[in-house]
Amino acid sequence: MAHLGENRYGKSRVRVMKVVRHETHHEMKEWNVRLLLHGDFETCFTEADNGKILPTDTMKNTVYWLARESQAATPETFGIELAGYLLANNSQVTKASVEIEEKSWEQLIVDGEAHPTTYKMGGPEVQTASVVIARGSEPQVSGGIDGLMILKTTKSAFVGYIKDKLTTLPESTDRIFGTRATVSWDFSEPVSDFEETRGQVLTALLKVFAEHDSLSVQHTLYDMAEAALAAAPAISKIKLTMPNLHCLLVDLSRFGQENPNQIFVPTDEPHGYIEAVIER
Amino acid sequence: MAHLGENRYGKSRVRVMKVVRHETHHEMKEWNVRLLLHGDFETCFTEADNGKILPTDTMKNTVYWLARESQAATPETFGIELAGYLLANNSQVTKASVEIEEKSWEQLIVDGEAHPTTYKMGGPEVQTASVVIARGSEPQVSGGIDGLMILKTTKSAFVGYIKDKLTTLPESTDRIFGTRATVSWDFSEPVSDFEETRGQVLTALLKVFAEHDSLSVQHTLYDMAEAALAAAPAISKIKLTMPNLHCLLVDLSRFGQENPNQIFVPTDEPHGYIEAVIER
Amino acid sequence: MAHLGENRYGKSRVRVMKVVRHETHHEMKEWNVRLLLHGDFETCFTEADNGKILPTDTMKNTVYWLARESQAATPETFGIELAGYLLANNSQVTKASVEIEEKSWEQLIVDGEAHPTTYKMGGPEVQTASVVIARGSEPQVSGGIDGLMILKTTKSAFVGYIKDKLTTLPESTDRIFGTRATVSWDFSEPVSDFEETRGQVLTALLKVFAEHDSLSVQHTLYDMAEAALAAAPAISKIKLTMPNLHCLLVDLSRFGQENPNQIFVPTDEPHGYIEAVIER
Amino acid sequence: MAHLGENRYGKSRVRVMKVVRHETHHEMKEWNVRLLLHGDFETCFTEADNGKILPTDTMKNTVYWLARESQAATPETFGIELAGYLLANNSQVTKASVEIEEKSWEQLIVDGEAHPTTYKMGGPEVQTASVVIARGSEPQVSGGIDGLMILKTTKSAFVGYIKDKLTTLPESTDRIFGTRATVSWDFSEPVSDFEETRGQVLTALLKVFAEHDSLSVQHTLYDMAEAALAAAPAISKIKLTMPNLHCLLVDLSRFGQENPNQIFVPTDEPHGYIEAVIER
């Protein structure tokens, strides 16, 4: 009566740190890896036959082993190698996907200079990469960033929207605009300069966010994305998710005070959620 | 050069508690609602025209207003009403989706009886519902549960899997099997007895989990899903995600002790991840 | 110029699960242990002499080793054994403290009966124990519970408080009273029936919470504590921390609706915080 | 039979953002405030008399009102003003304490320059301040930082420690040393240059952490603290809590690989915990 539909399995939260020890300095990366396999696993579900199951523990070991073998300096490259290895060595697998988060470790500044072997966490955001390889196809590669917290204290308005019987939001010509952005960009070609592209995209996004005369989150999101596409020729499209970090103007008139856009209450919930893909 | 692709927006984490005050007892529900709209919003992105934008603040108010008007006793029913209201009152919207989480408040037991107006949080899991309505179509409705933590201390084995040069996992004929399950089930008809179905599905899932002679997570997942389909005629398919809550047998031989399956270290990361859809 | 003041060190988040395998059923406990040592460690700080340092890694191993040796069925008893072992085997240690959290695993109910080897997480709360032993002294033992989420939908008022120029809170004779309580109780004697006491305390606390005509959080907290002291002869005092889980009545008059104590917005922040010790 | 012991109450997680709008740039601070009062509250507990209770909701309003009135640029100064206000206006209060966390917003760098009105979250750490004022006494003021994540990939050893039957940790002459430090420093005088001191302390701590030939966490902690005391004349003592962010060297020999200190697994639990106060 029942039958198996779409399915996948793998290992999540495989953390690995790699230290490349140069004479003058170290390179250090901390990655959190998730691997998922699609393939011919039906008999495992329906007949308890584990003969085609690569244990998720072995997938974890594969991350450690490959981290040692690999020269990959970006999560995108490491993801391509990892997905490729799993496909090449497991004929029952038809598609492998890898997601990697890289923590924001930055070289610590001591006496005005970057210390060669010491690091400080530079922000809550993580750099991300996603690689999917279907057997016989080119890798589909995305780069991204999750949890980028940015905020501007002026040049943000929101007026002219629909009013109905449930509207209570006052129009504002100068509000706080904060967001915890999640971004991902798709590469046109599987082999690209991932590092350079990451820099181009983020620089463009941040510059537009700062300088934009925002008339809505949507308006700013679009112009940020458009600038990223213009700055990064290797990408075909970009997706931005920009939930509001609402900062509510406090009503101080109850205490006999004015509040000329000075005192706000930041809130986490509820929050607005705006998401869009911008393509060439 | 750039153009807008897929996009949606709305409000997340709209929390609402409803207390229905009967003479002999109260009914209390705490819901966390997310609403997302698809539609004709291009000019907002590209021309900063907010004329078709229903503010997310108004969506929040809609939740509060509707919670007062509605007789809905399940998150599925409330989701259908909410998505329907947004579509009916906003011609620019082509699709509305609503996701609701209900917290696990249970009546507190005092002197052996359920107290009529006092509650205790019964577990970390939340009851979920998802409703999507495209204009002109029937609602697509799912029920579910997120974060259901269950564990069995016997009747779980894992042997006969692929061994390769990276294998270090020993076979086990009696291991701990714990998971933090996420489940969702799709209804064949948009109007069903959501509450009764929820009970049928969960009872079936838990009974099989407890009694199963598990030869792998996949094996148990499939039999749990099959039992749920058999028990709940209103659903067409069910999706289970069952990440491992790994409990590692401690090597006590280093201290001159045996460890006959008694002392384990529970770990959160890395963890196995198994996901499948089972259909009729 | 500088000198070492108060200091301590140890290991946190040592997780251990113990399964006692009876013929008819299993007993399973999941504990999260923290161990801290005070003692003669000055030269480690000031002269980099590690000769008196028991590595925290060894403390972790001690938890695993003792879990296997011990017959302790409660976290209080295990804490006494663990602190005692560390003191007895490390002459440089002058005081050992152990804190243990036990997760709320409950036997799963299948067909109306508790399944002998399967468990479900019963709530977000953890059962706690704290043991401090100073060399030459009796153990100081506390039991407790953290994160107990309870809520009542009636019999809670708050009126007659101070009003000043910054007051905006309206008085209420019927509000929601929710809390995420943290409780700890001190034992008069180091060896007591910890399990029985835990039951006495929690039963008394919950019964009063449910039945109380609350005129403030303080009022209910005190009566809960008094009932616990009356019910549990082995304890000398009890500390309750009861932050509010505020549920704000929504102003629906803006939408032309009444809100007769039916629709609320639960909020996490800001929240009230009330804490008191009640002694015999 | 029962009587009230130590008690306090107040408001937690009062978030407030203040934007000071200069012509050329803005100053923006986001604070999370906790206020607690001690005083003559016994009848509230024992007789349900709320006549001496300042509602926690009013305390929240006090934060907003004072944020508007105040010129305070540091959390220490704002804490002094807030505790002082509560004491001055509530004769039943004998002691007021205020804890403030300031988020790590930094001016965003655009085209190589700090943008005057745009910010990025610079790290997971928060700047902290704690103020306690007992009626009739000088304020006790501390500054601090919580959650400072720092890591060095060399110049860290751990040898010469106690070995016993439960020891399994191998000695290491070159390990990763990572920590999520929490620091607080006490001021000798209630009115000091809090901002300058914060800079002095943090610069000293970070420089020593980077350059230290660490023979243990204790060893480095002490030298960091000593340097901070030397750099910051306004403080009387400093407390450092430095839990390990353990990075475990992976055993790659099972896969026929060497691992010359290159591939590590970062883990969150269990973790070492070292805490000490260093005084002048």
PDB file of C-alpha atoms in Angstrom, chain C residues 37-191:
ATOM      1  CA  LEU C  37      37.632  22.721  42.043  1.00  0.00           C
ATOM      2  CA  HIS C  38      39.027  25.241  44.508  1.00  0.00           C
ATOM      3  CA  GLY C  39      42.468  24.696  45.988  1.00  0.00           C
ATOM      4  CA  ASP C  40      46.160  25.379  45.975  1.00  0.00           C
ATOM      5  CA  PHE C  41      46.627  26.354  42.339  1.00  0.00           C
ATOM      6  CA  GLU C  42      48.556  29.598  42.676  1.00  0.00           C
ATOM      7  CA  THR C  43      51.812  28.432  41.108  1.00  0.00           C
ATOM      8  CA  CYS C  44      49.966  27.286  38.028  1.00  0.00           C
ATOM      9  CA  PHE C  45      48.829  30.877  37.461  1.00  0.00           C
ATOM     10  CA  THR C  46      51.988  32.656  38.513  1.00  0.00           C
ATOM     11  CA  GLU C  47      54.779  30.219  37.636  1.00  0.00           C
ATOM     12  CA  ALA C  48      53.228  28.065  34.919  1.00  0.00           C
ATOM     13  CA  ASP C  49      53.695  25.012  37.133  1.00  0.00           C
ATOM     14  CA  ASN C  50      51.071  22.422  36.204  1.00  0.00           C
ATOM     15  CA  GLY C  51      52.175  19.947  38.871  1.00  0.00           C
ATOM     16  CA  LYS C  52      49.017  20.405  40.941  1.00  0.00           C
ATOM     17  CA  ILE C  53      46.610  20.552  38.023  1.00  0.00           C
ATOM     18  CA  LEU C  54      44.229  17.669  37.514  1.00  0.00           C
ATOM     19  CA  PRO C  55      43.351  18.152  33.829  1.00  0.00           C
ATOM     20  CA  THR C  56      39.733  18.922  33.114  1.00  0.00           C
ATOM     21  CA  ASP C  57      39.873  16.074  30.628  1.00  0.00           C
ATOM     22  CA  THR C  58      40.528  13.722  33.548  1.00  0.00           C
ATOM     23  CA  MET C  59      37.566  15.205  35.414  1.00  0.00           C
ATOM     24  CA  LYS C  60      35.433  14.304  32.402  1.00  0.00           C
ATOM     25  CA  ASN C  61      36.777  10.743  32.519  1.00  0.00           C
ATOM     26  CA  THR C  62      35.999  10.657  36.229  1.00  0.00           C
ATOM     27  CA  VAL C  63      32.350  11.284  35.454  1.00  0.00           C
ATOM     28  CA  TYR C  64      32.251   8.382  33.003  1.00  0.00           C
ATOM     29  CA  TRP C  65      34.181   6.034  35.321  1.00  0.00           C
ATOM     30  CA  LEU C  66      32.060   6.877  38.343  1.00  0.00           C
ATOM     31  CA  ALA C  67      28.820   6.596  36.390  1.00  0.00           C
ATOM     32  CA  ARG C  68      29.782   2.963  35.787  1.00  0.00           C
ATOM     33  CA  GLU C  69      30.799   2.268  39.404  1.00  0.00           C
ATOM     34  CA  SER C  70      28.013   4.126  41.133  1.00  0.00           C
ATOM     35  CA  GLN C  71      24.592   2.915  42.208  1.00  0.00           C
ATOM     36  CA  ALA C  72      23.376   6.511  42.508  1.00  0.00           C
ATOM     37  CA  ALA C  73      19.839   6.940  41.239  1.00  0.00           C
ATOM     38  CA  THR C  74      19.545  10.672  41.851  1.00  0.00           C
ATOM     39  CA  PRO C  75      21.715  13.556  40.689  1.00  0.00           C
ATOM     40  CA  GLU C  76      22.114  14.640  44.320  1.00  0.00           C
ATOM     41  CA  THR C  77      23.658  11.299  45.297  1.00  0.00           C
ATOM     42  CA  PHE C  78      25.876  11.169  42.234  1.00  0.00           C
ATOM     43  CA  GLY C  79      27.043  14.706  42.967  1.00  0.00           C
ATOM     44  CA  ILE C  80      28.001  13.760  46.530  1.00  0.00           C
ATOM     45  CA  GLU C  81      29.999  10.776  45.283  1.00  0.00           C
ATOM     46  CA  LEU C  82      31.697  12.777  42.559  1.00  0.00           C
ATOM     47  CA  ALA C  83      32.703  15.714  44.750  1.00  0.00           C
ATOM     48  CA  GLY C  84      33.842  13.262  47.431  1.00  0.00           C
ATOM     49  CA  TYR C  85      36.000  11.315  44.998  1.00  0.00           C
ATOM     50  CA  LEU C  86      37.733  14.430  43.684  1.00  0.00           C
ATOM     51  CA  LEU C  87      38.482  15.651  47.212  1.00  0.00           C
ATOM     52  CA  ALA C  88      39.692  12.255  48.429  1.00  0.00           C
ATOM     53  CA  ASN C  89      42.086  11.785  45.530  1.00  0.00           C
ATOM     54  CA  ASN C  90      43.482  15.304  45.188  1.00  0.00           C
ATOM     55  CA  SER C  91      45.112  16.688  48.300  1.00  0.00           C
ATOM     56  CA  GLN C  92      45.645  20.087  46.651  1.00  0.00           C
ATOM     57  CA  VAL C  93      41.862  20.536  46.362  1.00  0.00           C
ATOM     58  CA  THR C  94      40.141  22.322  49.251  1.00  0.00           C
ATOM     59  CA  LYS C  95      36.613  22.432  47.893  1.00  0.00           C
ATOM     60  CA  ALA C  96      34.780  20.597  45.133  1.00  0.00           C
ATOM     61  CA  SER C  97      31.442  21.552  43.677  1.00  0.00           C
ATOM     62  CA  VAL C  98      29.266  19.597  41.300  1.00  0.00           C
ATOM     63  CA  GLU C  99      26.175  20.762  39.440  1.00  0.00           C
ATOM     64  CA  ILE C 100      24.011  18.287  37.555  1.00  0.00           C
ATOM     65  CA  GLU C 101      21.064  18.747  35.240  1.00  0.00           C
ATOM     66  CA  GLU C 102      18.819  15.800  34.427  1.00  0.00           C
ATOM     67  CA  LYS C 103      16.736  15.911  31.276  1.00  0.00           C
ATOM     68  CA  SER C 104      12.986  15.323  31.471  1.00  0.00           C
ATOM     69  CA  TRP C 105      12.845  11.966  29.714  1.00  0.00           C
ATOM     70  CA  GLU C 106       9.613  10.141  30.543  1.00  0.00           C
ATOM     71  CA  GLN C 107       8.497   6.666  29.620  1.00  0.00           C
ATOM     72  CA  LEU C 108       6.473   6.804  26.438  1.00  0.00           C
ATOM     73  CA  ILE C 109       2.796   5.862  26.799  1.00  0.00           C
ATOM     74  CA  VAL C 110       1.806   3.171  24.274  1.00  0.00           C
ATOM     75  CA  ASP C 111      -1.706   1.712  24.330  1.00  0.00           C
ATOM     76  CA  GLY C 112      -2.267   3.404  27.661  1.00  0.00           C
ATOM     77  CA  GLU C 113       0.779   1.943  29.369  1.00  0.00           C
ATOM     78  CA  ALA C 114       4.303   3.158  30.041  1.00  0.00           C
ATOM     79  CA  HIS C 115       6.601   1.422  27.574  1.00  0.00           C
ATOM     80  CA  PRO C 116       9.495  -0.228  29.465  1.00  0.00           C
ATOM     81  CA  THR C 117      12.362   0.844  27.155  1.00  0.00           C
ATOM     82  CA  THR C 118      11.122   3.859  25.203  1.00  0.00           C
ATOM     83  CA  TYR C 119      11.141   7.511  26.253  1.00  0.00           C
ATOM     84  CA  LYS C 120       9.779  10.900  25.219  1.00  0.00           C
ATOM     85  CA  MET C 121      11.070  14.279  26.391  1.00  0.00           C
ATOM     86  CA  GLY C 122       8.408  15.413  28.786  1.00  0.00           C
ATOM     87  CA  GLY C 123       9.103  19.115  29.071  1.00  0.00           C
ATOM     88  CA  PRO C 124      11.727  21.776  28.602  1.00  0.00           C
ATOM     89  CA  GLU C 125      12.551  21.759  32.304  1.00  0.00           C
ATOM     90  CA  VAL C 126      15.578  19.999  33.790  1.00  0.00           C
ATOM     91  CA  GLN C 127      15.869  18.515  37.259  1.00  0.00           C
ATOM     92  CA  THR C 128      18.929  19.952  38.991  1.00  0.00           C
ATOM     93  CA  ALA C 129      21.226  19.131  41.874  1.00  0.00           C
ATOM     94  CA  SER C 130      24.103  21.058  43.395  1.00  0.00           C
ATOM     95  CA  VAL C 131      26.671  19.664  45.826  1.00  0.00           C
ATOM     96  CA  VAL C 132      29.516  21.564  47.464  1.00  0.00           C
ATOM     97  CA  ILE C 133      31.997  19.834  49.729  1.00  0.00           C
ATOM     98  CA  ALA C 134      34.669  21.800  51.560  1.00  0.00           C
ATOM     99  CA  ARG C 135      37.435  19.557  52.911  1.00  0.00           C
ATOM    100  CA  GLY C 136      36.523  18.400  56.399  1.00  0.00           C
ATOM    101  CA  SER C 137      32.905  19.530  56.162  1.00  0.00           C
ATOM    102  CA  GLU C 138      29.615  17.867  55.429  1.00  0.00           C
ATOM    103  CA  PRO C 139      28.312  18.172  51.864  1.00  0.00           C
ATOM    104  CA  GLN C 140      25.936  21.050  51.205  1.00  0.00           C
ATOM    105  CA  VAL C 141      23.231  19.608  48.982  1.00  0.00           C
ATOM    106  CA  SER C 142      20.492  21.303  46.983  1.00  0.00           C
ATOM    107  CA  GLY C 143      17.903  19.906  44.647  1.00  0.00           C
ATOM    108  CA  GLY C 144      15.996  21.932  42.113  1.00  0.00           C
ATOM    109  CA  ILE C 145      14.305  22.381  38.802  1.00  0.00           C
ATOM    110  CA  ASP C 146      15.096  24.826  35.992  1.00  0.00           C
ATOM    111  CA  GLY C 147      12.869  26.056  33.219  1.00  0.00           C
ATOM    112  CA  LEU C 148       9.518  24.832  34.536  1.00  0.00           C
ATOM    113  CA  MET C 149       6.975  26.493  32.248  1.00  0.00           C
ATOM    114  CA  ILE C 150       3.561  26.881  33.856  1.00  0.00           C
ATOM    115  CA  LEU C 151       0.670  29.217  33.147  1.00  0.00           C
ATOM    116  CA  LYS C 152      -2.779  29.940  34.508  1.00  0.00           C
ATOM    117  CA  THR C 153      -5.525  31.725  32.601  1.00  0.00           C
ATOM    118  CA  THR C 154      -7.438  33.079  35.561  1.00  0.00           C
ATOM    119  CA  LYS C 155      -7.210  33.796  39.318  1.00  0.00           C
ATOM    120  CA  SER C 156      -4.437  36.332  38.850  1.00  0.00           C
ATOM    121  CA  ALA C 157      -4.770  40.026  39.613  1.00  0.00           C
ATOM    122  CA  PHE C 158      -2.398  42.952  40.058  1.00  0.00           C
ATOM    123  CA  VAL C 159      -3.759  46.137  41.585  1.00  0.00           C
ATOM    124  CA  GLY C 160      -2.901  48.643  44.298  1.00  0.00           C
ATOM    125  CA  TYR C 161       0.700  49.185  43.253  1.00  0.00           C
ATOM    126  CA  ILE C 162       2.621  52.489  43.209  1.00  0.00           C
ATOM    127  CA  LYS C 163       1.592  54.948  40.512  1.00  0.00           C
ATOM    128  CA  ASP C 164       3.959  57.703  39.446  1.00  0.00           C
ATOM    129  CA  LYS C 165       4.600  59.902  36.441  1.00  0.00           C
ATOM    130  CA  LEU C 166       6.082  56.960  34.536  1.00  0.00           C
ATOM    131  CA  THR C 167       3.239  54.516  35.202  1.00  0.00           C
ATOM    132  CA  THR C 168       1.366  53.263  32.162  1.00  0.00           C
ATOM    133  CA  LEU C 169       0.361  49.770  33.298  1.00  0.00           C
ATOM    134  CA  PRO C 170      -3.401  49.470  33.859  1.00  0.00           C
ATOM    135  CA  GLU C 171      -4.562  47.562  36.895  1.00  0.00           C
ATOM    136  CA  SER C 172      -5.926  44.122  36.158  1.00  0.00           C
ATOM    137  CA  THR C 173      -8.201  41.874  38.162  1.00  0.00           C
ATOM    138  CA  ASP C 174      -7.958  38.965  35.744  1.00  0.00           C
ATOM    139  CA  ARG C 175      -4.743  38.521  33.824  1.00  0.00           C
ATOM    140  CA  ILE C 176      -2.687  35.631  32.452  1.00  0.00           C
ATOM    141  CA  PHE C 177       0.013  34.476  34.869  1.00  0.00           C
ATOM    142  CA  GLY C 178       2.762  32.503  33.180  1.00  0.00           C
ATOM    143  CA  THR C 179       6.284  31.827  34.345  1.00  0.00           C
ATOM    144  CA  ARG C 180       9.392  29.825  33.537  1.00  0.00           C
ATOM    145  CA  ALA C 181      10.265  28.981  37.117  1.00  0.00           C
ATOM    146  CA  THR C 182      13.641  28.046  38.538  1.00  0.00           C
ATOM    147  CA  VAL C 183      13.572  26.493  41.993  1.00  0.00           C
ATOM    148  CA  SER C 184      16.181  25.134  44.387  1.00  0.00           C
ATOM    149  CA  TRP C 185      15.853  23.719  47.877  1.00  0.00           C
ATOM    150  CA  ASP C 186      18.545  23.146  50.480  1.00  0.00           C
ATOM    151  CA  PHE C 187      18.655  19.972  52.524  1.00  0.00           C
ATOM    152  CA  SER C 188      19.097  20.125  56.295  1.00  0.00           C
ATOM    153  CA  GLU C 189      20.996  16.836  56.286  1.00  0.00           C
ATOM    154  CA  PRO C 190      23.424  15.802  53.558  1.00  0.00           C
ATOM    155  CA  VAL C 191      21.882  12.342  53.285  1.00  0.00           C
TER     156      VAL C 191
END
